Amino acid sequence: MDVSQYLEIFSDETGEHLQNLSDCIMVLEKEPDNKDTINEIFRAAHSLKGMAGTMGFKRMQHLTHDMENVFQEVRGDKISVNSKMIDLLFECLDALDKYLENVKETSDEGTEDNEAIINELNDFIAQASGEAAAAAAPAPAPAAEPAKVEAPAADSANESGEKEKKFLKVELNDAEKRGIKAAEEAGNKVYGFTVYIHPDCLLKAARAFLVFKAVEDFGEIIIYRPSSQDIEDEKFELDFTFFLSSPEELDKITPATMAVSEIDAVLAEEVKSSDFEKKEEAPAATEAAAPAAPAKKAAPEPAKKPASAASSTGKKQTASKPVTSRTVRVDIEKLDALMNQVSELIIAKNSLVSISTTEGGNFENQTFHEQIEYLERITTSLHESVMKVRMVPIESVVNKFPRMIRDLSRKLDKSMELYMSGEDTELDRTVVDQIGDPLQHLLRNSADHGLESAEVRRQRGKPEKGSIYLNAFQEGNNVIIEVRDDGNGIDTEAVKEKAVERGVITPDQAESMSQKEIINLLFMPSFSMAKKITDISGRGVGLDVVRSNIEALGGDVEVNSKLGEGSKFTVRLPLTLAIIQALMVEIRDEKYAIALGSIQTIEDISVNEIRYVEAKEVIHIRGIVIPIIRLDKILDIEPLEEEPENLTVVIVKKGDSQAGLVVDNLMGQQEIVIKSLGKFIKANKIISGATILGDGEMALILDVNTLF
Amino acid sequence: MDNAVDVSEKITKQYIVVKIGSEQYGLDIRYIDNIVRMMTITRVPKAQPYFKGIINLRGEVVPVMSIRLKMQLKDDEFTDASRIIILKIEEQGTIGIIVDEVKEVVELSADEIERPAQNSKNAKNSFISGIGKHNDELVSLFDINAVVDEPESV
């Protein structure tokens, strides 16, 4: 059995379990007596151990095993949860994470034994059991419990009556008997083995495989009961039997089999071919019945056990296990391909639509139009479905943040709490994958620079514990993620001073700058690089990186801050990257698309209404002064010889600012597929891509955010 | 026949011979994805001056470059013979270049190719990787990467 094909599943599931553990340990820290959580942790650790063992990652298995022991103690009320233990457990998780990273990269867990952590874990148990022993003298050493499972075969055989040496009752056919005889003649000893697997074991076949692998170091397995095929297919209850021909002594072999985890007992004994010949004489009927009966008896027994265990651990059982049976993991590239095909279908559909409208004379047929409409409906819903498939909740990114804030809280020696909402908000997979770093950056920023020290907070009459909020929600075609803190806020005066000092702006400029413009200085690359400034202003570390990351995803970031009360970073991201609703406009004979999401209104204004402020054109609409942008100038289009009296102005917004774009003509709203211009053309940022229209013509997509 | 055997034994490369102005140029066939007739080119504002714009190549957006402008020659005049040669360059993607005419495919072996003169200061020389001799005619062989790369200082 080759395990490499399971590597992917293993790393995915291990990741899930680790996340689950991390979440639960966080809960445990707050509610040390929450039994459900402890059980949950125990289960996750147990599964982890099992999976690591199956994949042959011994170090990982070892570490989780020792972790599990600690949880066992906690579950048995023998150790109470304290912060030292939580720290230690997080260290373990980090170590496991490293193993997992190694596995992902090299298909091997690496060679780090993490002995320090394991020793600490064991110390912890020893200490706790020592205390327990001192407190209540008759209490047995708790550490003995996991050991008991792995106790020598003979003992457990005596303990549990139902485990018997089934190999003595196996019926052998002639060929098998000859096999045993041949082995004896070759000078080997033949041992019968019956192995009992732990009832909770999930991968019985894998366990069996590991047992076989272990014994095959010593000799050759000559007979399987059930057949090796059945064992591989997991067609057996909790025990299986095999005969091994080996020159070694039994004492050496049994421990090797016991080393496989989740094995309850191994019963083994030397057998002689003569034993089986004698049996032949006994009445066949009773012999046949004998092995069958205990098997039947044994079956319902263990089946009951996990069931009762499940019910006793409460409702959370269902929640902890992700519903894997109904999902399929799909390579993102396949989805991309599917998406491209849908895009092409939409383009084809658009061109059919355009033919049907322009050459109406030839297509008076009503069914034709009906079919076109039908096609339109199908492509739209197909597009929606594919989009939905690509959507994943941001949970997978944000759920590592509570742990990060906890660590930061320790490191910075500030008390703080992260409140998250909207973790189930969905975004395109590619966006989700890349949003982690910027968000992490913003959170760190809040924790490090935003929140004041406890002392200052006390003086200001704020609760000592700082609060950081991460809220996500959908708003129209965008997803908004807010990172907010109740800390100091941005000291704009200090930012201004530093900017002047560094020559980024002149003192005159500084005077006339609005709060917003000053805050925007923080996003300038040169600004963030200067450590000095960040020390004083408390902001700006790598904010330019945050902004460029988010802009690369087609989003933007905005800051609101009030000195002394806190600040709020608002990240706005497009729901999808590939297909958007856009307004098509014409300027002379060129066509451009403007994303509908950024358009506020469309105005028809007379040239006379244009006013000048600082030699720039503005219009005054409903009490707001809006700057006018002549798109033809910006896009190097031949100017009109005569300016028309009325202008069509598309009012676009970015955050709170607005601008009016002058266009010649409006062509209407359309669903467009965004195509990249490729790497060769280094166009101005103002062109964010191109799209293919129904008639095969192309239009460029304007990124109005760059106009502000 | 003798000749054919001779050629197959040597390492040869296939080139598409195109005409730009009065000169003949060769393009390594490995990079060529497609040759299409002239079609509507959509202008991209603010792009590099030698980019004519983009075309819709069966649903794909492909940037189109004027090799004449890049070599600082006279601007293109589109005729019936004008073609866009679609090059596929790993990593960077697809790009089209405009040529006046596509003539033929030739096979050149290494000894039919000469290094270009090094001392020439002519800017277009840097796009040439060698001079091929074919039927007594000279074919300047484009260094595709130099053609599509950004000039360092513009």
JSON list of N, CA and C in Angstrom, two decimals, chain A residues 344 347 590-592 633-637 675-684 686-687 690-693 696-700, chain B residues 40 42-48 51 53-64 87 89 91-95 148-150:
[
{"chain": "A", "resi": 344, "resn": "GLU", "atom": "N", "xyz": [-16.24, 32.54, -22.61]},
{"chain": "A", "resi": 344, "resn": "GLU", "atom": "CA", "xyz": [-16.34, 32.49, -24.06]},
{"chain": "A", "resi": 344, "resn": "GLU", "atom": "C", "xyz": [-17.77, 32.26, -24.51]},
{"chain": "A", "resi": 347, "resn": "ILE", "atom": "N", "xyz": [-19.47, 35.50, -24.44]},
{"chain": "A", "resi": 347, "resn": "ILE", "atom": "CA", "xyz": [-19.11, 36.33, -25.59]},
{"chain": "A", "resi": 347, "resn": "ILE", "atom": "C", "xyz": [-19.86, 35.85, -26.84]},
{"chain": "A", "resi": 590, "resn": "GLU", "atom": "N", "xyz": [-14.18, 55.41, -29.96]},
{"chain": "A", "resi": 590, "resn": "GLU", "atom": "CA", "xyz": [-13.63, 54.37, -29.08]},
{"chain": "A", "resi": 590, "resn": "GLU", "atom": "C", "xyz": [-14.63, 54.03, -27.97]},
{"chain": "A", "resi": 591, "resn": "LYS", "atom": "N", "xyz": [-14.59, 52.76, -27.60]},
{"chain": "A", "resi": 591, "resn": "LYS", "atom": "CA", "xyz": [-15.55, 52.31, -26.58]},
{"chain": "A", "resi": 591, "resn": "LYS", "atom": "C", "xyz": [-14.82, 51.96, -25.30]},
{"chain": "A", "resi": 592, "resn": "TYR", "atom": "N", "xyz": [-15.40, 52.36, -24.19]},
{"chain": "A", "resi": 592, "resn": "TYR", "atom": "CA", "xyz": [-14.81, 52.07, -22.89]},
{"chain": "A", "resi": 592, "resn": "TYR", "atom": "C", "xyz": [-15.87, 51.53, -21.95]},
{"chain": "A", "resi": 633, "resn": "LYS", "atom": "N", "xyz": [-9.04, 63.93, -23.09]},
{"chain": "A", "resi": 633, "resn": "LYS", "atom": "CA", "xyz": [-7.68, 64.44, -22.87]},
{"chain": "A", "resi": 633, "resn": "LYS", "atom": "C", "xyz": [-6.81, 63.39, -22.22]},
{"chain": "A", "resi": 634, "resn": "ILE", "atom": "N", "xyz": [-7.38, 62.78, -21.20]},
{"chain": "A", "resi": 634, "resn": "ILE", "atom": "CA", "xyz": [-6.60, 61.78, -20.46]},
{"chain": "A", "resi": 634, "resn": "ILE", "atom": "C", "xyz": [-6.23, 60.60, -21.34]},
{"chain": "A", "resi": 635, "resn": "LEU", "atom": "N", "xyz": [-7.11, 60.25, -22.25]},
{"chain": "A", "resi": 635, "resn": "LEU", "atom": "CA", "xyz": [-6.88, 59.07, -23.07]},
{"chain": "A", "resi": 635, "resn": "LEU", "atom": "C", "xyz": [-6.27, 59.42, -24.44]},
{"chain": "A", "resi": 636, "resn": "ASP", "atom": "N", "xyz": [-5.78, 60.64, -24.58]},
{"chain": "A", "resi": 636, "resn": "ASP", "atom": "CA", "xyz": [-5.13, 61.06, -25.83]},
{"chain": "A", "resi": 636, "resn": "ASP", "atom": "C", "xyz": [-6.01, 60.87, -27.04]},
{"chain": "A", "resi": 637, "resn": "ILE", "atom": "N", "xyz": [-7.26, 61.24, -26.92]},
{"chain": "A", "resi": 637, "resn": "ILE", "atom": "CA", "xyz": [-8.15, 61.13, -28.08]},
{"chain": "A", "resi": 637, "resn": "ILE", "atom": "C", "xyz": [-8.23, 62.51, -28.73]},
{"chain": "A", "resi": 675, "resn": "LYS", "atom": "N", "xyz": [-10.70, 40.81, -19.50]},
{"chain": "A", "resi": 675, "resn": "LYS", "atom": "CA", "xyz": [-9.52, 40.12, -20.02]},
{"chain": "A", "resi": 675, "resn": "LYS", "atom": "C", "xyz": [-8.30, 40.99, -19.76]},
{"chain": "A", "resi": 676, "resn": "SER", "atom": "N", "xyz": [-7.23, 40.34, -19.41]},
{"chain": "A", "resi": 676, "resn": "SER", "atom": "CA", "xyz": [-6.01, 41.09, -19.14]},
{"chain": "A", "resi": 676, "resn": "SER", "atom": "C", "xyz": [-5.37, 41.52, -20.45]},
{"chain": "A", "resi": 677, "resn": "LEU", "atom": "N", "xyz": [-4.62, 42.59, -20.40]},
{"chain": "A", "resi": 677, "resn": "LEU", "atom": "CA", "xyz": [-3.94, 43.06, -21.60]},
{"chain": "A", "resi": 677, "resn": "LEU", "atom": "C", "xyz": [-2.63, 42.31, -21.82]},
{"chain": "A", "resi": 678, "resn": "GLY", "atom": "N", "xyz": [-2.30, 41.45, -20.90]},
{"chain": "A", "resi": 678, "resn": "GLY", "atom": "CA", "xyz": [-1.04, 40.72, -21.03]},
{"chain": "A", "resi": 678, "resn": "GLY", "atom": "C", "xyz": [0.10, 41.51, -20.43]},
{"chain": "A", "resi": 679, "resn": "LYS", "atom": "N", "xyz": [1.26, 40.90, -20.49]},
{"chain": "A", "resi": 679, "resn": "LYS", "atom": "CA", "xyz": [2.40, 41.51, -19.80]},
{"chain": "A", "resi": 679, "resn": "LYS", "atom": "C", "xyz": [3.17, 42.49, -20.67]},
{"chain": "A", "resi": 680, "resn": "PHE", "atom": "N", "xyz": [2.89, 42.46, -21.99]},
{"chain": "A", "resi": 680, "resn": "PHE", "atom": "CA", "xyz": [3.73, 43.28, -22.87]},
{"chain": "A", "resi": 680, "resn": "PHE", "atom": "C", "xyz": [3.38, 44.74, -22.81]},
{"chain": "A", "resi": 681, "resn": "ILE", "atom": "N", "xyz": [2.07, 45.00, -22.85]},
{"chain": "A", "resi": 681, "resn": "ILE", "atom": "CA", "xyz": [1.67, 46.40, -22.88]},
{"chain": "A", "resi": 681, "resn": "ILE", "atom": "C", "xyz": [1.76, 46.99, -21.49]},
{"chain": "A", "resi": 682, "resn": "LYS", "atom": "N", "xyz": [2.56, 48.02, -21.37]},
{"chain": "A", "resi": 682, "resn": "LYS", "atom": "CA", "xyz": [2.67, 48.68, -20.08]},
{"chain": "A", "resi": 682, "resn": "LYS", "atom": "C", "xyz": [1.83, 49.93, -20.13]},
{"chain": "A", "resi": 683, "resn": "ALA", "atom": "N", "xyz": [0.53, 49.73, -20.20]},
{"chain": "A", "resi": 683, "resn": "ALA", "atom": "CA", "xyz": [-0.35, 50.88, -20.31]},
{"chain": "A", "resi": 683, "resn": "ALA", "atom": "C", "xyz": [-0.42, 51.57, -18.96]},
{"chain": "A", "resi": 684, "resn": "ASN", "atom": "N", "xyz": [-0.91, 52.76, -19.01]},
{"chain": "A", "resi": 684, "resn": "ASN", "atom": "CA", "xyz": [-1.16, 53.49, -17.79]},
{"chain": "A", "resi": 684, "resn": "ASN", "atom": "C", "xyz": [-2.12, 52.65, -16.94]},
{"chain": "A", "resi": 686, "resn": "ILE", "atom": "N", "xyz": [-4.66, 53.39, -15.71]},
{"chain": "A", "resi": 686, "resn": "ILE", "atom": "CA", "xyz": [-6.06, 53.76, -15.94]},
{"chain": "A", "resi": 686, "resn": "ILE", "atom": "C", "xyz": [-6.81, 52.70, -16.74]},
{"chain": "A", "resi": 687, "resn": "ILE", "atom": "N", "xyz": [-6.09, 51.94, -17.55]},
{"chain": "A", "resi": 687, "resn": "ILE", "atom": "CA", "xyz": [-6.73, 50.85, -18.29]},
{"chain": "A", "resi": 687, "resn": "ILE", "atom": "C", "xyz": [-6.50, 49.56, -17.51]},
{"chain": "A", "resi": 690, "resn": "ALA", "atom": "N", "xyz": [-9.35, 44.63, -20.87]},
{"chain": "A", "resi": 690, "resn": "ALA", "atom": "CA", "xyz": [-10.16, 44.81, -22.06]},
{"chain": "A", "resi": 690, "resn": "ALA", "atom": "C", "xyz": [-11.30, 43.82, -22.02]},
{"chain": "A", "resi": 691, "resn": "THR", "atom": "N", "xyz": [-12.28, 44.04, -22.84]},
{"chain": "A", "resi": 691, "resn": "THR", "atom": "CA", "xyz": [-13.36, 43.09, -22.94]},
{"chain": "A", "resi": 691, "resn": "THR", "atom": "C", "xyz": [-13.79, 42.98, -24.39]},
{"chain": "A", "resi": 692, "resn": "ILE", "atom": "N", "xyz": [-14.36, 41.83, -24.73]},
{"chain": "A", "resi": 692, "resn": "ILE", "atom": "CA", "xyz": [-14.78, 41.62, -26.11]},
{"chain": "A", "resi": 692, "resn": "ILE", "atom": "C", "xyz": [-16.29, 41.77, -26.18]},
{"chain": "A", "resi": 693, "resn": "LEU", "atom": "N", "xyz": [-16.74, 42.64, -27.05]},
{"chain": "A", "resi": 693, "resn": "LEU", "atom": "CA", "xyz": [-18.17, 42.90, -27.14]},
{"chain": "A", "resi": 693, "resn": "LEU", "atom": "C", "xyz": [-18.84, 41.89, -28.07]},
{"chain": "A", "resi": 696, "resn": "GLY", "atom": "N", "xyz": [-17.73, 41.33, -31.59]},
{"chain": "A", "resi": 696, "resn": "GLY", "atom": "CA", "xyz": [-16.32, 41.00, -31.78]},
{"chain": "A", "resi": 696, "resn": "GLY", "atom": "C", "xyz": [-15.40, 42.20, -31.56]},
{"chain": "A", "resi": 697, "resn": "GLU", "atom": "N", "xyz": [-16.00, 43.36, -31.46]},
{"chain": "A", "resi": 697, "resn": "GLU", "atom": "CA", "xyz": [-15.20, 44.55, -31.21]},
{"chain": "A", "resi": 697, "resn": "GLU", "atom": "C", "xyz": [-14.69, 44.51, -29.76]},
{"chain": "A", "resi": 698, "resn": "MET", "atom": "N", "xyz": [-13.69, 45.32, -29.50]},
{"chain": "A", "resi": 698, "resn": "MET", "atom": "CA", "xyz": [-13.18, 45.32, -28.15]},
{"chain": "A", "resi": 698, "resn": "MET", "atom": "C", "xyz": [-13.35, 46.67, -27.49]},
{"chain": "A", "resi": 699, "resn": "ALA", "atom": "N", "xyz": [-13.51, 46.64, -26.18]},
{"chain": "A", "resi": 699, "resn": "ALA", "atom": "CA", "xyz": [-13.59, 47.87, -25.41]},
{"chain": "A", "resi": 699, "resn": "ALA", "atom": "C", "xyz": [-12.59, 47.78, -24.28]},
{"chain": "A", "resi": 700, "resn": "LEU", "atom": "N", "xyz": [-12.01, 48.89, -23.93]},
{"chain": "A", "resi": 700, "resn": "LEU", "atom": "CA", "xyz": [-11.07, 48.90, -22.80]},
{"chain": "A", "resi": 700, "resn": "LEU", "atom": "C", "xyz": [-11.83, 49.23, -21.53]},
{"chain": "B", "resi": 40, "resn": "THR", "atom": "N", "xyz": [-9.07, 44.59, -37.17]},
{"chain": "B", "resi": 40, "resn": "THR", "atom": "CA", "xyz": [-9.23, 45.83, -36.42]},
{"chain": "B", "resi": 40, "resn": "THR", "atom": "C", "xyz": [-8.36, 45.81, -35.17]},
{"chain": "B", "resi": 42, "resn": "THR", "atom": "N", "xyz": [-7.58, 47.65, -31.71]},
{"chain": "B", "resi": 42, "resn": "THR", "atom": "CA", "xyz": [-8.13, 48.63, -30.79]},
{"chain": "B", "resi": 42, "resn": "THR", "atom": "C", "xyz": [-6.99, 49.35, -30.07]},
{"chain": "B", "resi": 43, "resn": "ARG", "atom": "N", "xyz": [-6.99, 50.65, -30.20]},
{"chain": "B", "resi": 43, "resn": "ARG", "atom": "CA", "xyz": [-5.91, 51.44, -29.62]},
{"chain": "B", "resi": 43, "resn": "ARG", "atom": "C", "xyz": [-5.93, 51.35, -28.09]},
{"chain": "B", "resi": 44, "resn": "VAL", "atom": "N", "xyz": [-4.80, 51.27, -27.48]},
{"chain": "B", "resi": 44, "resn": "VAL", "atom": "CA", "xyz": [-4.70, 51.32, -26.02]},
{"chain": "B", "resi": 44, "resn": "VAL", "atom": "C", "xyz": [-4.00, 52.61, -25.64]},
{"chain": "B", "resi": 45, "resn": "PRO", "atom": "N", "xyz": [-4.70, 53.53, -25.04]},
{"chain": "B", "resi": 45, "resn": "PRO", "atom": "CA", "xyz": [-4.07, 54.80, -24.69]},
{"chain": "B", "resi": 45, "resn": "PRO", "atom": "C", "xyz": [-2.95, 54.60, -23.68]},
{"chain": "B", "resi": 46, "resn": "LYS", "atom": "N", "xyz": [-1.98, 55.44, -23.73]},
{"chain": "B", "resi": 46, "resn": "LYS", "atom": "CA", "xyz": [-0.90, 55.48, -22.74]},
{"chain": "B", "resi": 46, "resn": "LYS", "atom": "C", "xyz": [0.03, 54.27, -22.79]},
{"chain": "B", "resi": 47, "resn": "ALA", "atom": "N", "xyz": [-0.14, 53.45, -23.82]},
{"chain": "B", "resi": 47, "resn": "ALA", "atom": "CA", "xyz": [0.77, 52.30, -23.93]},
{"chain": "B", "resi": 47, "resn": "ALA", "atom": "C", "xyz": [2.08, 52.78, -24.57]},
{"chain": "B", "resi": 48, "resn": "GLN", "atom": "N", "xyz": [3.07, 51.91, -24.65]},
{"chain": "B", "resi": 48, "resn": "GLN", "atom": "CA", "xyz": [4.30, 52.26, -25.33]},
{"chain": "B", "resi": 48, "resn": "GLN", "atom": "C", "xyz": [3.97, 52.63, -26.77]},
{"chain": "B", "resi": 51, "resn": "PHE", "atom": "N", "xyz": [3.29, 50.06, -29.55]},
{"chain": "B", "resi": 51, "resn": "PHE", "atom": "CA", "xyz": [2.16, 49.14, -29.48]},
{"chain": "B", "resi": 51, "resn": "PHE", "atom": "C", "xyz": [0.98, 49.74, -30.20]},
{"chain": "B", "resi": 53, "resn": "GLY", "atom": "N", "xyz": [-1.93, 48.44, -30.35]},
{"chain": "B", "resi": 53, "resn": "GLY", "atom": "CA", "xyz": [-3.16, 48.19, -29.61]},
{"chain": "B", "resi": 53, "resn": "GLY", "atom": "C", "xyz": [-3.38, 46.71, -29.39]},
{"chain": "B", "resi": 54, "resn": "ILE", "atom": "N", "xyz": [-4.65, 46.34, -29.31]},
{"chain": "B", "resi": 54, "resn": "ILE", "atom": "CA", "xyz": [-4.96, 44.94, -29.04]},
{"chain": "B", "resi": 54, "resn": "ILE", "atom": "C", "xyz": [-5.92, 44.43, -30.11]},
{"chain": "B", "resi": 55, "resn": "ILE", "atom": "N", "xyz": [-5.86, 43.12, -30.34]},
{"chain": "B", "resi": 55, "resn": "ILE", "atom": "CA", "xyz": [-6.82, 42.52, -31.26]},
{"chain": "B", "resi": 55, "resn": "ILE", "atom": "C", "xyz": [-7.56, 41.40, -30.54]},
{"chain": "B", "resi": 56, "resn": "ASN", "atom": "N", "xyz": [-8.70, 41.07, -31.10]},
{"chain": "B", "resi": 56, "resn": "ASN", "atom": "CA", "xyz": [-9.50, 39.97, -30.57]},
{"chain": "B", "resi": 56, "resn": "ASN", "atom": "C", "xyz": [-9.20, 38.74, -31.42]},
{"chain": "B", "resi": 57, "resn": "LEU", "atom": "N", "xyz": [-8.35, 37.88, -30.89]},
{"chain": "B", "resi": 57, "resn": "LEU", "atom": "CA", "xyz": [-7.98, 36.68, -31.62]},
{"chain": "B", "resi": 57, "resn": "LEU", "atom": "C", "xyz": [-8.82, 35.52, -31.07]},
{"chain": "B", "resi": 58, "resn": "ARG", "atom": "N", "xyz": [-9.93, 35.29, -31.70]},
{"chain": "B", "resi": 58, "resn": "ARG", "atom": "CA", "xyz": [-10.86, 34.24, -31.27]},
{"chain": "B", "resi": 58, "resn": "ARG", "atom": "C", "xyz": [-11.08, 34.26, -29.76]},
{"chain": "B", "resi": 59, "resn": "GLY", "atom": "N", "xyz": [-11.46, 35.41, -29.27]},
{"chain": "B", "resi": 59, "resn": "GLY", "atom": "CA", "xyz": [-11.82, 35.50, -27.85]},
{"chain": "B", "resi": 59, "resn": "GLY", "atom": "C", "xyz": [-10.64, 35.78, -26.94]},
{"chain": "B", "resi": 60, "resn": "GLU", "atom": "N", "xyz": [-9.44, 35.78, -27.47]},
{"chain": "B", "resi": 60, "resn": "GLU", "atom": "CA", "xyz": [-8.28, 36.12, -26.65]},
{"chain": "B", "resi": 60, "resn": "GLU", "atom": "C", "xyz": [-7.84, 37.55, -26.97]},
{"chain": "B", "resi": 61, "resn": "VAL", "atom": "N", "xyz": [-7.44, 38.26, -25.94]},
{"chain": "B", "resi": 61, "resn": "VAL", "atom": "CA", "xyz": [-6.93, 39.61, -26.17]},
{"chain": "B", "resi": 61, "resn": "VAL", "atom": "C", "xyz": [-5.43, 39.50, -26.42]},
{"chain": "B", "resi": 62, "resn": "VAL", "atom": "N", "xyz": [-5.00, 39.95, -27.58]},
{"chain": "B", "resi": 62, "resn": "VAL", "atom": "CA", "xyz": [-3.58, 39.86, -27.91]},
{"chain": "B", "resi": 62, "resn": "VAL", "atom": "C", "xyz": [-3.05, 41.25, -28.25]},
{"chain": "B", "resi": 63, "resn": "PRO", "atom": "N", "xyz": [-2.00, 41.68, -27.57]},
{"chain": "B", "resi": 63, "resn": "PRO", "atom": "CA", "xyz": [-1.41, 42.97, -27.89]},
{"chain": "B", "resi": 63, "resn": "PRO", "atom": "C", "xyz": [-0.67, 42.89, -29.23]},
{"chain": "B", "resi": 64, "resn": "VAL", "atom": "N", "xyz": [-0.72, 43.96, -29.99]},
{"chain": "B", "resi": 64, "resn": "VAL", "atom": "CA", "xyz": [-0.06, 43.96, -31.29]},
{"chain": "B", "resi": 64, "resn": "VAL", "atom": "C", "xyz": [0.98, 45.07, -31.34]},
{"chain": "B", "resi": 87, "resn": "LEU", "atom": "N", "xyz": [3.03, 35.52, -31.92]},
{"chain": "B", "resi": 87, "resn": "LEU", "atom": "CA", "xyz": [4.14, 34.79, -31.30]},
{"chain": "B", "resi": 87, "resn": "LEU", "atom": "C", "xyz": [3.72, 34.35, -29.91]},
{"chain": "B", "resi": 89, "resn": "ILE", "atom": "N", "xyz": [5.31, 33.39, -26.49]},
{"chain": "B", "resi": 89, "resn": "ILE", "atom": "CA", "xyz": [6.57, 33.40, -25.75]},
{"chain": "B", "resi": 89, "resn": "ILE", "atom": "C", "xyz": [6.28, 32.95, -24.33]},
{"chain": "B", "resi": 91, "resn": "GLU", "atom": "N", "xyz": [5.90, 32.24, -20.56]},
{"chain": "B", "resi": 91, "resn": "GLU", "atom": "CA", "xyz": [5.76, 33.15, -19.42]},
{"chain": "B", "resi": 91, "resn": "GLU", "atom": "C", "xyz": [5.13, 34.48, -19.80]},
{"chain": "B", "resi": 92, "resn": "GLN", "atom": "N", "xyz": [5.73, 35.16, -20.80]},
{"chain": "B", "resi": 92, "resn": "GLN", "atom": "CA", "xyz": [5.20, 36.48, -21.09]},
{"chain": "B", "resi": 92, "resn": "GLN", "atom": "C", "xyz": [3.89, 36.43, -21.85]},
{"chain": "B", "resi": 93, "resn": "GLY", "atom": "N", "xyz": [3.63, 35.33, -22.52]},
{"chain": "B", "resi": 93, "resn": "GLY", "atom": "CA", "xyz": [2.36, 35.18, -23.18]},
{"chain": "B", "resi": 93, "resn": "GLY", "atom": "C", "xyz": [2.40, 35.42, -24.68]},
{"chain": "B", "resi": 94, "resn": "THR", "atom": "N", "xyz": [1.25, 35.83, -25.19]},
{"chain": "B", "resi": 94, "resn": "THR", "atom": "CA", "xyz": [1.09, 35.94, -26.63]},
{"chain": "B", "resi": 94, "resn": "THR", "atom": "C", "xyz": [1.24, 37.40, -27.06]},
{"chain": "B", "resi": 95, "resn": "ILE", "atom": "N", "xyz": [1.83, 37.60, -28.22]},
{"chain": "B", "resi": 95, "resn": "ILE", "atom": "CA", "xyz": [1.98, 38.94, -28.74]},
{"chain": "B", "resi": 95, "resn": "ILE", "atom": "C", "xyz": [1.94, 38.87, -30.26]},
{"chain": "B", "resi": 148, "resn": "VAL", "atom": "N", "xyz": [10.71, 41.41, -28.50]},
{"chain": "B", "resi": 148, "resn": "VAL", "atom": "CA", "xyz": [9.57, 41.65, -27.62]},
{"chain": "B", "resi": 148, "resn": "VAL", "atom": "C", "xyz": [9.96, 42.33, -26.32]},
{"chain": "B", "resi": 149, "resn": "ASP", "atom": "N", "xyz": [11.23, 42.29, -25.97]},
{"chain": "B", "resi": 149, "resn": "ASP", "atom": "CA", "xyz": [11.64, 42.90, -24.70]},
{"chain": "B", "resi": 149, "resn": "ASP", "atom": "C", "xyz": [11.55, 44.42, -24.75]},
{"chain": "B", "resi": 150, "resn": "GLU", "atom": "N", "xyz": [11.36, 44.96, -23.57]},
{"chain": "B", "resi": 150, "resn": "GLU", "atom": "CA", "xyz": [11.37, 46.41, -23.42]},
{"chain": "B", "resi": 150, "resn": "GLU", "atom": "C", "xyz": [12.78, 46.92, -23.65]}
]
